[in-house]
PDB file of C-alpha atoms in Angstrom:
ATOM      1  CA  MET W   1     164.318  95.310 136.234  1.00 66.00           C
ATOM      2  CA  ASP W   2     164.603  96.123 132.527  1.00 88.00           C
ATOM      3  CA  LYS W   3     163.914  99.651 131.359  1.00 91.00           C
ATOM      4  CA  LEU W   4     162.921 101.221 128.121  1.00 87.00           C
ATOM      5  CA  LYS W   5     164.275 104.731 127.889  1.00 88.00           C
ATOM      6  CA  ILE W   6     162.831 106.969 125.203  1.00 85.00           C
ATOM      7  CA  ARG W   7     164.510 110.184 124.178  1.00 86.00           C
ATOM      8  CA  GLY W   8     162.138 112.345 122.197  1.00 87.00           C
ATOM      9  CA  GLY W   9     162.569 115.332 119.986  1.00 87.00           C
ATOM     10  CA  LYS W  10     163.051 113.374 116.748  1.00 87.00           C
ATOM     11  CA  ARG W  11     160.327 112.810 114.218  1.00 88.00           C
ATOM     12  CA  LEU W  12     159.400 109.180 113.597  1.00 86.00           C
ATOM     13  CA  GLN W  13     158.828 108.054 110.048  1.00 92.00           C
ATOM     14  CA  GLY W  14     158.561 104.841 108.107  1.00 94.00           C
ATOM     15  CA  THR W  15     156.139 102.048 107.514  1.00 94.00           C
ATOM     16  CA  LEU W  16     155.283  98.914 109.371  1.00 89.00           C
ATOM     17  CA  ASP W  17     153.293  95.931 108.211  1.00 86.00           C
ATOM     18  CA  VAL W  18     151.000  94.859 111.021  1.00 88.00           C
ATOM     19  CA  ALA W  19     150.210  91.165 111.283  1.00 89.00           C
ATOM     20  CA  GLY W  20     146.563  90.120 111.410  1.00 93.00           C
ATOM     21  CA  ALA W  21     145.162  89.331 114.834  1.00 95.00           C
ATOM     22  CA  LYS W  22     143.747  85.838 115.359  1.00 95.00           C
ATOM     23  CA  ASN W  23     141.018  86.847 117.807  1.00 94.00           C
ATOM     24  CA  ALA W  24     139.838  89.672 115.552  1.00 96.00           C
ATOM     25  CA  ALA W  25     139.820  87.341 112.542  1.00 97.00           C
ATOM     26  CA  LEU W  26     137.766  84.697 114.346  1.00 97.00           C
ATOM     27  CA  THR W  27     135.065  87.177 115.345  1.00 97.00           C
ATOM     28  CA  GLU W  28     134.993  88.658 111.843  1.00 97.00           C
ATOM     29  CA  LEU W  29     134.623  85.208 110.267  1.00 98.00           C
ATOM     30  CA  CYS W  30     131.623  84.534 112.517  1.00 97.00           C
ATOM     31  CA  ALA W  31     130.134  87.972 111.864  1.00 97.00           C
ATOM     32  CA  ALA W  32     130.281  87.194 108.130  1.00 97.00           C
ATOM     33  CA  LEU W  33     127.556  84.587 108.755  1.00 97.00           C
ATOM     34  CA  LEU W  34     125.138  87.496 109.144  1.00 97.00           C
ATOM     35  CA  ALA W  35     125.432  88.529 105.488  1.00 97.00           C
ATOM     36  CA  ALA W  36     123.993  86.665 102.511  1.00 96.00           C
ATOM     37  CA  GLU W  37     126.342  88.388 100.064  1.00 97.00           C
ATOM     38  CA  PRO W  38     130.069  87.791  99.549  1.00 98.00           C
ATOM     39  CA  ILE W  39     132.506  89.396 101.982  1.00 97.00           C
ATOM     40  CA  THR W  40     136.269  89.740 101.702  1.00 98.00           C
ATOM     41  CA  LEU W  41     138.467  90.056 104.780  1.00 98.00           C
ATOM     42  CA  SER W  42     142.099  91.143 104.553  1.00 97.00           C
ATOM     43  CA  ASN W  43     145.154  90.354 106.642  1.00 97.00           C
ATOM     44  CA  VAL W  44     143.727  87.124 108.048  1.00 97.00           C
ATOM     45  CA  PRO W  45     146.554  85.091 109.603  1.00 97.00           C
ATOM     46  CA  ARG W  46     147.194  81.501 108.549  1.00 96.00           C
ATOM     47  CA  LEU W  47     146.794  79.818 111.920  1.00 95.00           C
ATOM     48  CA  GLN W  48     145.223  76.560 113.079  1.00 95.00           C
ATOM     49  CA  ASP W  49     142.296  78.284 114.814  1.00 94.00           C
ATOM     50  CA  VAL W  50     141.484  80.235 111.643  1.00 97.00           C
ATOM     51  CA  SER W  51     141.604  77.014 109.600  1.00 96.00           C
ATOM     52  CA  THR W  52     139.333  75.315 112.127  1.00 95.00           C
ATOM     53  CA  MET W  53     136.826  78.190 112.037  1.00 96.00           C
ATOM     54  CA  LEU W  54     136.813  78.089 108.223  1.00 97.00           C
ATOM     55  CA  LYS W  55     136.176  74.347 108.346  1.00 97.00           C
ATOM     56  CA  LEU W  56     133.330  74.909 110.824  1.00 96.00           C
ATOM     57  CA  ILE W  57     131.572  77.560 108.755  1.00 97.00           C
ATOM     58  CA  ARG W  58     132.079  75.568 105.543  1.00 98.00           C
ATOM     59  CA  ASN W  59     130.293  72.719 107.319  1.00 97.00           C
ATOM     60  CA  MET W  60     127.342  75.119 107.676  1.00 97.00           C
ATOM     61  CA  GLY W  61     127.071  75.769 103.932  1.00 98.00           C
ATOM     62  CA  VAL W  62     129.380  78.786 103.642  1.00 98.00           C
ATOM     63  CA  THR W  63     131.923  78.970 100.840  1.00 98.00           C
ATOM     64  CA  ALA W  64     135.286  80.245 102.022  1.00 98.00           C
ATOM     65  CA  GLU W  65     138.674  80.668 100.345  1.00 97.00           C
ATOM     66  CA  HIS W  66     141.849  81.717 102.174  1.00 97.00           C
ATOM     67  CA  ASP W  67     144.351  83.141  99.675  1.00 97.00           C
ATOM     68  CA  ASP W  68     148.118  83.168 100.136  1.00 95.00           C
ATOM     69  CA  ASP W  69     148.044  86.962 100.546  1.00 94.00           C
ATOM     70  CA  GLY W  70     145.865  86.713 103.675  1.00 96.00           C
ATOM     71  CA  ARG W  71     142.548  87.512 102.032  1.00 97.00           C
ATOM     72  CA  VAL W  72     139.528  85.408 102.929  1.00 98.00           C
ATOM     73  CA  THR W  73     136.510  85.521 100.666  1.00 98.00           C
ATOM     74  CA  LEU W  74     133.302  84.228 102.208  1.00 98.00           C
ATOM     75  CA  ASN W  75     129.797  83.746 100.894  1.00 98.00           C
ATOM     76  CA  ALA W  76     127.230  82.822 103.537  1.00 98.00           C
ATOM     77  CA  GLY W  77     124.357  83.001 101.050  1.00 97.00           C
ATOM     78  CA  GLY W  78     124.166  79.199 101.203  1.00 97.00           C
ATOM     79  CA  LEU W  79     124.143  79.032 105.012  1.00 98.00           C
ATOM     80  CA  ASN W  80     121.844  76.090 105.702  1.00 97.00           C
ATOM     81  CA  ASN W  81     123.191  74.082 108.627  1.00 97.00           C
ATOM     82  CA  PRO W  82     122.546  75.590 112.082  1.00 97.00           C
ATOM     83  CA  GLU W  83     124.719  73.054 113.926  1.00 96.00           C
ATOM     84  CA  ALA W  84     128.280  73.329 115.194  1.00 94.00           C
ATOM     85  CA  PRO W  85     129.234  69.732 116.039  1.00 91.00           C
ATOM     86  CA  TYR W  86     131.526  68.757 118.883  1.00 91.00           C
ATOM     87  CA  GLU W  87     134.167  67.336 116.507  1.00 90.00           C
ATOM     88  CA  LEU W  88     134.799  70.874 115.190  1.00 89.00           C
ATOM     89  CA  VAL W  89     134.079  72.869 118.350  1.00 89.00           C
ATOM     90  CA  LYS W  90     136.149  70.810 120.823  1.00 86.00           C
ATOM     91  CA  THR W  91     139.493  72.245 119.723  1.00 83.00           C
ATOM     92  CA  MET W  92     138.534  75.906 119.699  1.00 86.00           C
ATOM     93  CA  ARG W  93     136.519  77.770 122.324  1.00 84.00           C
ATOM     94  CA  ALA W  94     135.925  80.644 119.877  1.00 89.00           C
ATOM     95  CA  SER W  95     133.453  78.380 118.073  1.00 91.00           C
ATOM     96  CA  ILE W  96     130.787  79.661 120.466  1.00 92.00           C
ATOM     97  CA  LEU W  97     130.882  82.870 118.407  1.00 95.00           C
ATOM     98  CA  VAL W  98     128.747  81.241 115.683  1.00 96.00           C
ATOM     99  CA  LEU W  99     125.796  80.959 118.092  1.00 95.00           C
ATOM    100  CA  GLY W 100     124.459  84.518 117.706  1.00 96.00           C
ATOM    101  CA  PRO W 101     124.869  84.830 113.923  1.00 97.00           C
ATOM    102  CA  LEU W 102     123.257  81.413 113.322  1.00 97.00           C
ATOM    103  CA  LEU W 103     120.341  82.377 115.516  1.00 96.00           C
ATOM    104  CA  ALA W 104     119.948  85.718 113.722  1.00 95.00           C
ATOM    105  CA  ARG W 105     120.097  84.238 110.203  1.00 96.00           C
ATOM    106  CA  LEU W 106     118.350  80.897 110.624  1.00 97.00           C
ATOM    107  CA  GLY W 107     116.193  81.406 113.716  1.00 96.00           C
ATOM    108  CA  LEU W 108     117.830  78.475 115.473  1.00 96.00           C
ATOM    109  CA  ALA W 109     121.267  77.214 116.380  1.00 97.00           C
ATOM    110  CA  THR W 110     122.726  74.098 117.962  1.00 96.00           C
ATOM    111  CA  VAL W 111     126.288  74.574 119.145  1.00 94.00           C
ATOM    112  CA  SER W 112     128.252  72.015 121.101  1.00 91.00           C
ATOM    113  CA  LEU W 113     129.571  73.131 124.435  1.00 86.00           C
ATOM    114  CA  PRO W 114     133.309  73.669 123.946  1.00 76.00           C
ATOM    115  CA  GLY W 115     135.895  71.394 125.465  1.00 63.00           C
ATOM    116  CA  GLY W 116     138.277  72.221 128.286  1.00 49.00           C
ATOM    117  CA  CYS W 117     140.725  75.073 128.208  1.00 48.00           C
ATOM    118  CA  ALA W 118     144.400  74.892 129.080  1.00 44.00           C
ATOM    119  CA  ILE W 119     144.358  78.334 130.737  1.00 38.00           C
ATOM    120  CA  GLY W 120     141.440  77.621 133.051  1.00 45.00           C
ATOM    121  CA  ALA W 121     137.668  77.845 133.127  1.00 51.00           C
ATOM    122  CA  ARG W 122     136.130  80.255 130.664  1.00 53.00           C
ATOM    123  CA  PRO W 123     132.403  79.591 130.707  1.00 74.00           C
ATOM    124  CA  VAL W 124     130.103  80.546 127.853  1.00 84.00           C
ATOM    125  CA  ASP W 125     127.320  81.743 130.156  1.00 86.00           C
ATOM    126  CA  GLN W 126     127.728  85.391 129.107  1.00 89.00           C
ATOM    127  CA  HIS W 127     126.809  84.436 125.537  1.00 89.00           C
ATOM    128  CA  ILE W 128     123.753  82.581 126.799  1.00 90.00           C
ATOM    129  CA  LYS W 129     122.702  85.404 129.143  1.00 92.00           C
ATOM    130  CA  GLY W 130     123.025  87.966 126.370  1.00 93.00           C
ATOM    131  CA  LEU W 131     120.928  85.978 123.900  1.00 94.00           C
ATOM    132  CA  LYS W 132     118.281  85.277 126.552  1.00 94.00           C
ATOM    133  CA  ALA W 133     118.136  88.994 127.358  1.00 94.00           C
ATOM    134  CA  MET W 134     117.357  89.623 123.686  1.00 93.00           C
ATOM    135  CA  GLY W 135     114.498  87.119 123.790  1.00 92.00           C
ATOM    136  CA  ALA W 136     116.066  83.869 122.596  1.00 95.00           C
ATOM    137  CA  GLY W 137     114.953  80.571 124.035  1.00 96.00           C
ATOM    138  CA  ILE W 138     117.996  78.615 125.192  1.00 94.00           C
ATOM    139  CA  GLN W 139     118.315  75.084 126.513  1.00 93.00           C
ATOM    140  CA  ILE W 140     121.291  72.861 127.224  1.00 90.00           C
ATOM    141  CA  ARG W 141     120.650  69.359 125.864  1.00 91.00           C
ATOM    142  CA  LYS W 142     123.117  66.477 125.751  1.00 90.00           C
ATOM    143  CA  GLY W 143     126.153  68.761 125.652  1.00 87.00           C
ATOM    144  CA  PHE W 144     124.683  71.215 123.141  1.00 91.00           C
ATOM    145  CA  ILE W 145     123.393  74.751 123.463  1.00 93.00           C
ATOM    146  CA  VAL W 146     120.082  74.778 121.591  1.00 95.00           C
ATOM    147  CA  ALA W 147     118.873  78.292 120.808  1.00 96.00           C
ATOM    148  CA  LYS W 148     115.667  79.362 119.072  1.00 97.00           C
ATOM    149  CA  ILE W 149     113.994  82.630 118.273  1.00 94.00           C
ATOM    150  CA  VAL W 150     110.968  82.805 120.528  1.00 88.00           C
ATOM    151  CA  GLU W 151     107.952  84.316 118.817  1.00 76.00           C
ATOM    152  CA  GLY W 152     106.341  86.815 121.108  1.00 64.00           C
TER     153      GLY W 152
END
């Protein structure tokens, strides 16, 4: 078994650049759908899932630019399309994260059920249960989660 032995008593100093985290970036990109004004995120990694999420939210009417320095500038003021189609959702399970923000901003959302996952089953039922608990009407129709704000 490998060991890591640490001998203390010496002050640590220096700097370290921390790489952006994909899963944090994906949730932040979806959360940006909640705001109608421009938002800038820093340290967003250039990864396929991030590119896919940007493509998905652009498809919904959001403007998004990913600069070479890792900054992403988003403006969801033009958000006008409450649908996340299968062609964009199938490759990335994190696409389900647009469901709540779309519902909050537009009062409805249609998000394709995500495709299979190489690391096993990871159902989206917790998202559905949470939104239902907050009063959303949710139905599954032809492979899509259809969510609406229920007036009550």
